[in-house]
XYZ file of C-alpha atoms in Angstrom:
110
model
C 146.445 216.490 45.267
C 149.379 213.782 45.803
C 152.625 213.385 44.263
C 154.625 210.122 44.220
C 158.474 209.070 43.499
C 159.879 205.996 44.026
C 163.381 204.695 44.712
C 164.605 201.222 44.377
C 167.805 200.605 46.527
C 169.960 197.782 45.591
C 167.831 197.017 42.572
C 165.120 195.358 45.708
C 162.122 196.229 46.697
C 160.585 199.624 45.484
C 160.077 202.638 48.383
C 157.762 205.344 47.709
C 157.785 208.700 49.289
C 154.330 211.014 48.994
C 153.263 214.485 49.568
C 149.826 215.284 50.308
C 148.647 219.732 49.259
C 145.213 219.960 50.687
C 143.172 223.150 51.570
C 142.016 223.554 55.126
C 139.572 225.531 56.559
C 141.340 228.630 57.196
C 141.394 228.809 53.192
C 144.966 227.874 52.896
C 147.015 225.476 51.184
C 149.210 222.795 53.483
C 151.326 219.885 52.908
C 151.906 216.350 54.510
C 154.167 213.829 53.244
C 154.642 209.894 54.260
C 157.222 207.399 53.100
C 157.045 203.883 52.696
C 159.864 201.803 53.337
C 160.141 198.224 52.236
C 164.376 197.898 51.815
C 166.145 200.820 54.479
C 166.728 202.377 56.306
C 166.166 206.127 54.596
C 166.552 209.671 55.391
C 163.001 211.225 54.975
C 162.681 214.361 54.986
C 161.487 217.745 53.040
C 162.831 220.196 50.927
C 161.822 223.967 51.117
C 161.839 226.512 48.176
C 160.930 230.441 47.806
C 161.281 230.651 44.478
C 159.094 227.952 42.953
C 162.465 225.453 43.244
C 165.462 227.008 41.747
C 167.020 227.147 45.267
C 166.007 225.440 48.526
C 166.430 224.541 51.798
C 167.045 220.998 52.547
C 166.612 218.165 55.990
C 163.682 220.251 56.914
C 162.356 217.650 59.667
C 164.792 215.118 58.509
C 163.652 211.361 60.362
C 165.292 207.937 59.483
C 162.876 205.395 58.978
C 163.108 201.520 58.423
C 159.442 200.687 57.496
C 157.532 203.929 56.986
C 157.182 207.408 58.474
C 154.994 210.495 57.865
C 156.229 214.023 58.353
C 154.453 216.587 60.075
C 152.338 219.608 57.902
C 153.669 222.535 56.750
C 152.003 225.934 55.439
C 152.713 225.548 51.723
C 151.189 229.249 51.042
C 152.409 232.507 50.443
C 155.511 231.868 48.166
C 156.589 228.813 50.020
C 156.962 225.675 47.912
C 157.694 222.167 49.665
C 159.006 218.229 48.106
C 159.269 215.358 50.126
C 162.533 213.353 49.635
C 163.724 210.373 50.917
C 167.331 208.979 50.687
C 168.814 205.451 51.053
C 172.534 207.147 52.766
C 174.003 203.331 52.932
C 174.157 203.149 49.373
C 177.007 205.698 49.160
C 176.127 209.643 49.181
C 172.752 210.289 47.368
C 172.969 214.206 47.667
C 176.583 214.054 45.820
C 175.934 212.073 43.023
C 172.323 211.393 42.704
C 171.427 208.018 41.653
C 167.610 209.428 41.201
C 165.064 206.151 41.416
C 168.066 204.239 42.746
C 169.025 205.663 46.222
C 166.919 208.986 46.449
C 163.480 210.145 45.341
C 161.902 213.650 45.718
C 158.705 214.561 44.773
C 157.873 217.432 42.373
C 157.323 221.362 44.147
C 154.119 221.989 46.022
């Protein structure tokens, strides 16, 4: 299963940040995420939640990328719920006053 959301800084070119849930052979669930980066650069980075995304943890892994990055996989069993994000910080601050699909984009809760 893969989520998308897309963020269009300055109005240019869109970015799109993913996250991957997949199964593995141990019989549990895991997440990967990747970002694509046409007008940066952007924080990239995941959130982490315990309760299903009422509350979370944020910069988990936090890179800066100018063309495209992927994050590393995470254990997304158990209670643990993960989105990736990405952020365009030169726009101003995006975790403030979110400009959602204009200078930050998170995916929905795996």
């Amino acid at each position: 299963m893969t989520n998308t959301a897309t963020w269009r800084p300055g109005g240019q070119y869109t970015n799109t940040v993913q996250i991957h849930r997949y199964k593995k052979s141990d019989g549990h669930n895991y997440v990967d995420s990747w970002a694509v980066v046409l007008h940066g650069p952007a924080a990239y980075y995941y959130d982490r939640s315990y309760d299903g995304g009422r509350t979370w943890d944020s910069f988990i892994n936090r890179v800066y990328t100018q063309n495209g990055s992927s994050l590393p996989e995470k254990y997304d069993d158990g209670g643990v719920w993960y989105r990736a994000c990405a952020a365009s910080e030169w726009l101003g601050n995006p975790y403030g006053n979110p400009q959602w699909g204009y200078n930050i984009a998170c995916t929905p809760w795996y």
